Every structure is written in structure tokens, then in C-alpha cells.
PDB file of C-alpha atoms and ligand atoms in Angstrom:
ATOM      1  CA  UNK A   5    -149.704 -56.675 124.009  1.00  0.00           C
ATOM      2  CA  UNK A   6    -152.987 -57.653 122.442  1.00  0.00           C
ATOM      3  CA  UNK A   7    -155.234 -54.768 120.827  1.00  0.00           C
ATOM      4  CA  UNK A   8    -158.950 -54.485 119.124  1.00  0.00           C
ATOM      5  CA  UNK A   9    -159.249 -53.309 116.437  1.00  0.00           C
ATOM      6  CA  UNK A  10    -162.579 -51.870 114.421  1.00  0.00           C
ATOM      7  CA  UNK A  11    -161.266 -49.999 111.140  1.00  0.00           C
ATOM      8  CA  UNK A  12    -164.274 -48.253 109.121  1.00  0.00           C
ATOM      9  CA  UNK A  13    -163.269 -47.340 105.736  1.00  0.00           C
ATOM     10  CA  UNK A  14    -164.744 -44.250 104.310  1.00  0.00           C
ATOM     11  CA  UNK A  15    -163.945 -43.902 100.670  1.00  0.00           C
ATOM     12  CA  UNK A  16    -165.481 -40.361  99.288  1.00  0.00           C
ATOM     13  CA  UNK A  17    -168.041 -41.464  96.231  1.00  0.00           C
ATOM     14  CA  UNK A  18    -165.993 -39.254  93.796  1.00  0.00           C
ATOM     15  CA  UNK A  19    -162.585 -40.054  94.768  1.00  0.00           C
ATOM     16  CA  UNK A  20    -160.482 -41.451  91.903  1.00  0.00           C
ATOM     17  CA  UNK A  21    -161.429 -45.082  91.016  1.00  0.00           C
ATOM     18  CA  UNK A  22    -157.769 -45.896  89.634  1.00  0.00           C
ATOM     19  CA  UNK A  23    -156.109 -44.698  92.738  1.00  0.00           C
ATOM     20  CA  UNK A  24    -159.035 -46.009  95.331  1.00  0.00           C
ATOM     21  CA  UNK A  25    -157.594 -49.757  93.676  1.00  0.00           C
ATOM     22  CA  UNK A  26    -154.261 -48.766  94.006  1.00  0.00           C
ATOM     23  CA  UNK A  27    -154.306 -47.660  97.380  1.00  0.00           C
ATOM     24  CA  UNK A  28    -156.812 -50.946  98.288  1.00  0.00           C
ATOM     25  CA  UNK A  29    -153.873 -53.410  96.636  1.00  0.00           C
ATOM     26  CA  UNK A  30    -150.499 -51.361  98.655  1.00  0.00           C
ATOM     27  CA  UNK A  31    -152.995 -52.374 101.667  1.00  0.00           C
ATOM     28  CA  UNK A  32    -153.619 -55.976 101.137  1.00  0.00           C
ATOM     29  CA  UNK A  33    -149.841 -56.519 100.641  1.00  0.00           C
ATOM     30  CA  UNK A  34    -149.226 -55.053 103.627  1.00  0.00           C
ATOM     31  CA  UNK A  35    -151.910 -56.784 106.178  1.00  0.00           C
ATOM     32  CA  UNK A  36    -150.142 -59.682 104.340  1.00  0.00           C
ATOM     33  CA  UNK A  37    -146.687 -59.083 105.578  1.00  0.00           C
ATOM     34  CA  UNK A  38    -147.812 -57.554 109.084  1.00  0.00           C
ATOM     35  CA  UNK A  39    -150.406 -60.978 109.063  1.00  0.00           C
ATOM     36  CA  UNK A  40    -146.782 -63.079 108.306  1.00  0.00           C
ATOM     37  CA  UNK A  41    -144.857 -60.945 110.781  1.00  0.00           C
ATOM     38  CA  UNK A  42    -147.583 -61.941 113.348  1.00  0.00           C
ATOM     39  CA  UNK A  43    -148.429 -58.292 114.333  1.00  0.00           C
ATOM     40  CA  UNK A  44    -152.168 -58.606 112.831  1.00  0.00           C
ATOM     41  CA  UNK A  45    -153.018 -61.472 114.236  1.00  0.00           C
ATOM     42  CA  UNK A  46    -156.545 -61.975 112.822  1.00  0.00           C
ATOM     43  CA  UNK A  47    -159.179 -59.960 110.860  1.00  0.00           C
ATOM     44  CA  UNK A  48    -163.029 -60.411 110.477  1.00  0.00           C
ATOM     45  CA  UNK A  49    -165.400 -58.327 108.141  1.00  0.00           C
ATOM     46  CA  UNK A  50    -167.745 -56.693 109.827  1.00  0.00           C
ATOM     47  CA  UNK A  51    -171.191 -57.989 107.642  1.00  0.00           C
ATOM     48  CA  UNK A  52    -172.530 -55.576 105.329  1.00  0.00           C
ATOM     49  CA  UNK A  53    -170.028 -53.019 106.023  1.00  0.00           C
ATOM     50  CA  UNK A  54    -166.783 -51.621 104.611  1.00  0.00           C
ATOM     51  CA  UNK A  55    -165.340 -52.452 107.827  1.00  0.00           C
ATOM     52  CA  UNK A  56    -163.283 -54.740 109.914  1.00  0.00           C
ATOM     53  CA  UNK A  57    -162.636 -56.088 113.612  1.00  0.00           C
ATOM     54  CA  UNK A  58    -158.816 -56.927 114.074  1.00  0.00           C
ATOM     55  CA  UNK A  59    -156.701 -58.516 116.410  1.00  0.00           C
ATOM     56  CA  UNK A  60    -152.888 -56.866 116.863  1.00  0.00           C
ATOM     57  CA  UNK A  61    -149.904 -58.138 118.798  1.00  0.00           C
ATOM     58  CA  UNK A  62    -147.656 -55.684 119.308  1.00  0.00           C
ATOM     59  CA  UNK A  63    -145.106 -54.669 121.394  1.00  0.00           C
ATOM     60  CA  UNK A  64    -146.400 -51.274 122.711  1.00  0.00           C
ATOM     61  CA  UNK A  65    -148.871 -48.985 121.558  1.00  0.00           C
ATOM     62  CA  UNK A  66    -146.760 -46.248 120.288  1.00  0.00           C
ATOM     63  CA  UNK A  67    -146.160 -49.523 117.790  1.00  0.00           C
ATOM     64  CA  UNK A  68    -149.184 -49.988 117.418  1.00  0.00           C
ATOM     65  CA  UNK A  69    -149.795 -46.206 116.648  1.00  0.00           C
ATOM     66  CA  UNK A  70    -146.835 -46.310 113.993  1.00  0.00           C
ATOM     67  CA  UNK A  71    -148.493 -50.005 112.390  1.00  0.00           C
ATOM     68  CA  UNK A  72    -152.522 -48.087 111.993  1.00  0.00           C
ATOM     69  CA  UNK A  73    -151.130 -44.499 110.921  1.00  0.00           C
ATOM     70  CA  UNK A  74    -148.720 -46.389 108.036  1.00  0.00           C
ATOM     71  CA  UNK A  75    -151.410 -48.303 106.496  1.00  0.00           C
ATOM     72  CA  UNK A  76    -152.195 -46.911 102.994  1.00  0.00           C
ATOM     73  CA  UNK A  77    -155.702 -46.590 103.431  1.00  0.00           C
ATOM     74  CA  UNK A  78    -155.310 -44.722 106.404  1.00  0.00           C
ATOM     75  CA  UNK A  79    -156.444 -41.185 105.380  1.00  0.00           C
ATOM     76  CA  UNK A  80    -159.574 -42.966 104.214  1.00  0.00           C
ATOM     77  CA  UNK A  81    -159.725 -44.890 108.022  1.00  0.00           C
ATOM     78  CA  UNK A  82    -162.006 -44.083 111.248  1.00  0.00           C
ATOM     79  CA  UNK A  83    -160.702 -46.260 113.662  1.00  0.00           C
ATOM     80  CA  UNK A  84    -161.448 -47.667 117.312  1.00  0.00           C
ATOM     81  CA  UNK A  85    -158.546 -49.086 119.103  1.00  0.00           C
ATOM     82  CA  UNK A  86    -159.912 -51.199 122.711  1.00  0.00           C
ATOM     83  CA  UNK A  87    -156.641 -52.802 124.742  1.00  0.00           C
ATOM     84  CA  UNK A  88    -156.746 -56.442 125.715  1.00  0.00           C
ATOM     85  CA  UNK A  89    -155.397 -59.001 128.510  1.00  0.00           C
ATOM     86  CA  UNK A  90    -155.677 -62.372 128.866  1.00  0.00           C
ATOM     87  CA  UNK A  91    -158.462 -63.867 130.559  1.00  0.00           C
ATOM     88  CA  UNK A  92    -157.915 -65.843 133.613  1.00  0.00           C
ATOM     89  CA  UNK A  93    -159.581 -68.878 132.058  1.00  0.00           C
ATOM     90  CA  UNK A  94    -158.611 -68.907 128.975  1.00  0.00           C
ATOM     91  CA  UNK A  95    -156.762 -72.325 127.379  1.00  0.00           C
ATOM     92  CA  UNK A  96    -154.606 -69.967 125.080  1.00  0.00           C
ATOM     93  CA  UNK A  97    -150.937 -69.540 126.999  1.00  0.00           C
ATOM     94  CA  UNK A  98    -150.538 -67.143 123.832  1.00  0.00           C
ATOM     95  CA  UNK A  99    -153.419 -64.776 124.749  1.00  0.00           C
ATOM     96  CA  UNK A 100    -151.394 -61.951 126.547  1.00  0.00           C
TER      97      UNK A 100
HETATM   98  O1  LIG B  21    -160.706 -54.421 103.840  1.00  0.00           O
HETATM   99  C1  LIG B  21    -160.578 -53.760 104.898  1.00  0.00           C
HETATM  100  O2  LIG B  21    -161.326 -53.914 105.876  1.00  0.00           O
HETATM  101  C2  LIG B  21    -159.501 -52.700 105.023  1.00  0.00           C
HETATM  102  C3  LIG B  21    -158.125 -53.239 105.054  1.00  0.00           C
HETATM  103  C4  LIG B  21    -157.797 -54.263 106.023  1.00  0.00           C
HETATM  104  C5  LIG B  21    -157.150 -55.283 105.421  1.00  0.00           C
HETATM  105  C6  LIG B  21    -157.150 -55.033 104.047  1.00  0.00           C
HETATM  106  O3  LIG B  21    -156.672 -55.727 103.143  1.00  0.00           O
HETATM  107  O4  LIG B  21    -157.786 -53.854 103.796  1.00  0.00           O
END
């Protein structure tokens, strides 16, 4: 099953610079495996924002739940999550 997405990331001003990298590095590596894996299918930037619109294939959303809630920046994460289904003219057989 395909999923939307939007993650806003809300860093406090004063939290701790070392750890904010730390925590922003442990997440890169792992959009990069779950990218490889072919769970987070794609990823925009939302412009001008510390945010992003993203594309999941999962198997079911209690996967999906386990995926977002894992991610390290996830205490620091507001998150809107909008199911999706093919559309009936669309050339992608992949798009389900
Ligand atoms: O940068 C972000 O939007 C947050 C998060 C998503 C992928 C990643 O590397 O960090």
C-alpha cells in the first residue's frame, strides 16, 4: 500500500547542537536503507521549510506505523499520514 507522507521537523532552538547532528546523520542513513529497501519510495522538500512530502510502500499501516515511530528524529516529528490508491488512469502498473 501506497502512503503520503508530510513530516515537519521541529527542533527546539536550545536543544543540543552535537546531538541535533547526530540524531540528523542516524536519520539520513536510515531513509537511505528504507529508500534501498523500497519502503520510502520518494521524498521532496517542502520549499522554505524544515519539512518534507514522502511517498511509502508498505505492506500495512501498522508497518507503516512501526517505519515513522523508529525514525530517529521522530520525537522532534509532527507528522500527516494521507492513504493512497492507484488512479484508474494512471500509466504506472506499480502505483498500488
Ligand atoms: O530532512 C528531513 O526532511 C527529515 C528527514 C527525512 C529524511 C532525512 O534524511 O531526514
Amino acid at each position: 500500500m501506497l502512503a503520503m507522507v508530510q513530516m515537519n521537523v521541529r527542533i527546539p532552538l536550545d536543544f543540543d547542537k552535537q546531538e541535533a547532528e547526530r540524531l540528523k546523520t542516524h536519520e539520513k542513513q536510515r531513509f537511505q536503507e528504507l529508500q534501498r529497501a523500497g519502503k520510502w519510495r520518494h521524498i521532496w522538500r517542502v520549499v522554505g521549510r524544515y519539512a518534507n512530502v514522502s511517498i511509502f510502500d508498505v505492506e500495512s499501516n501498522s508497518e507503516l506505523h512501526d517505519i515513522l515511530t523508529s525514525l530517529p528524529l521522530y520525537p522532534f516529528m509532527e507528522m500527516e499520514v494521507t492513504p493512497l490508491c492507484r488512479h484508474p488512469s494512471s500509466l504506472h502498473e506499480d502505483d498500488r
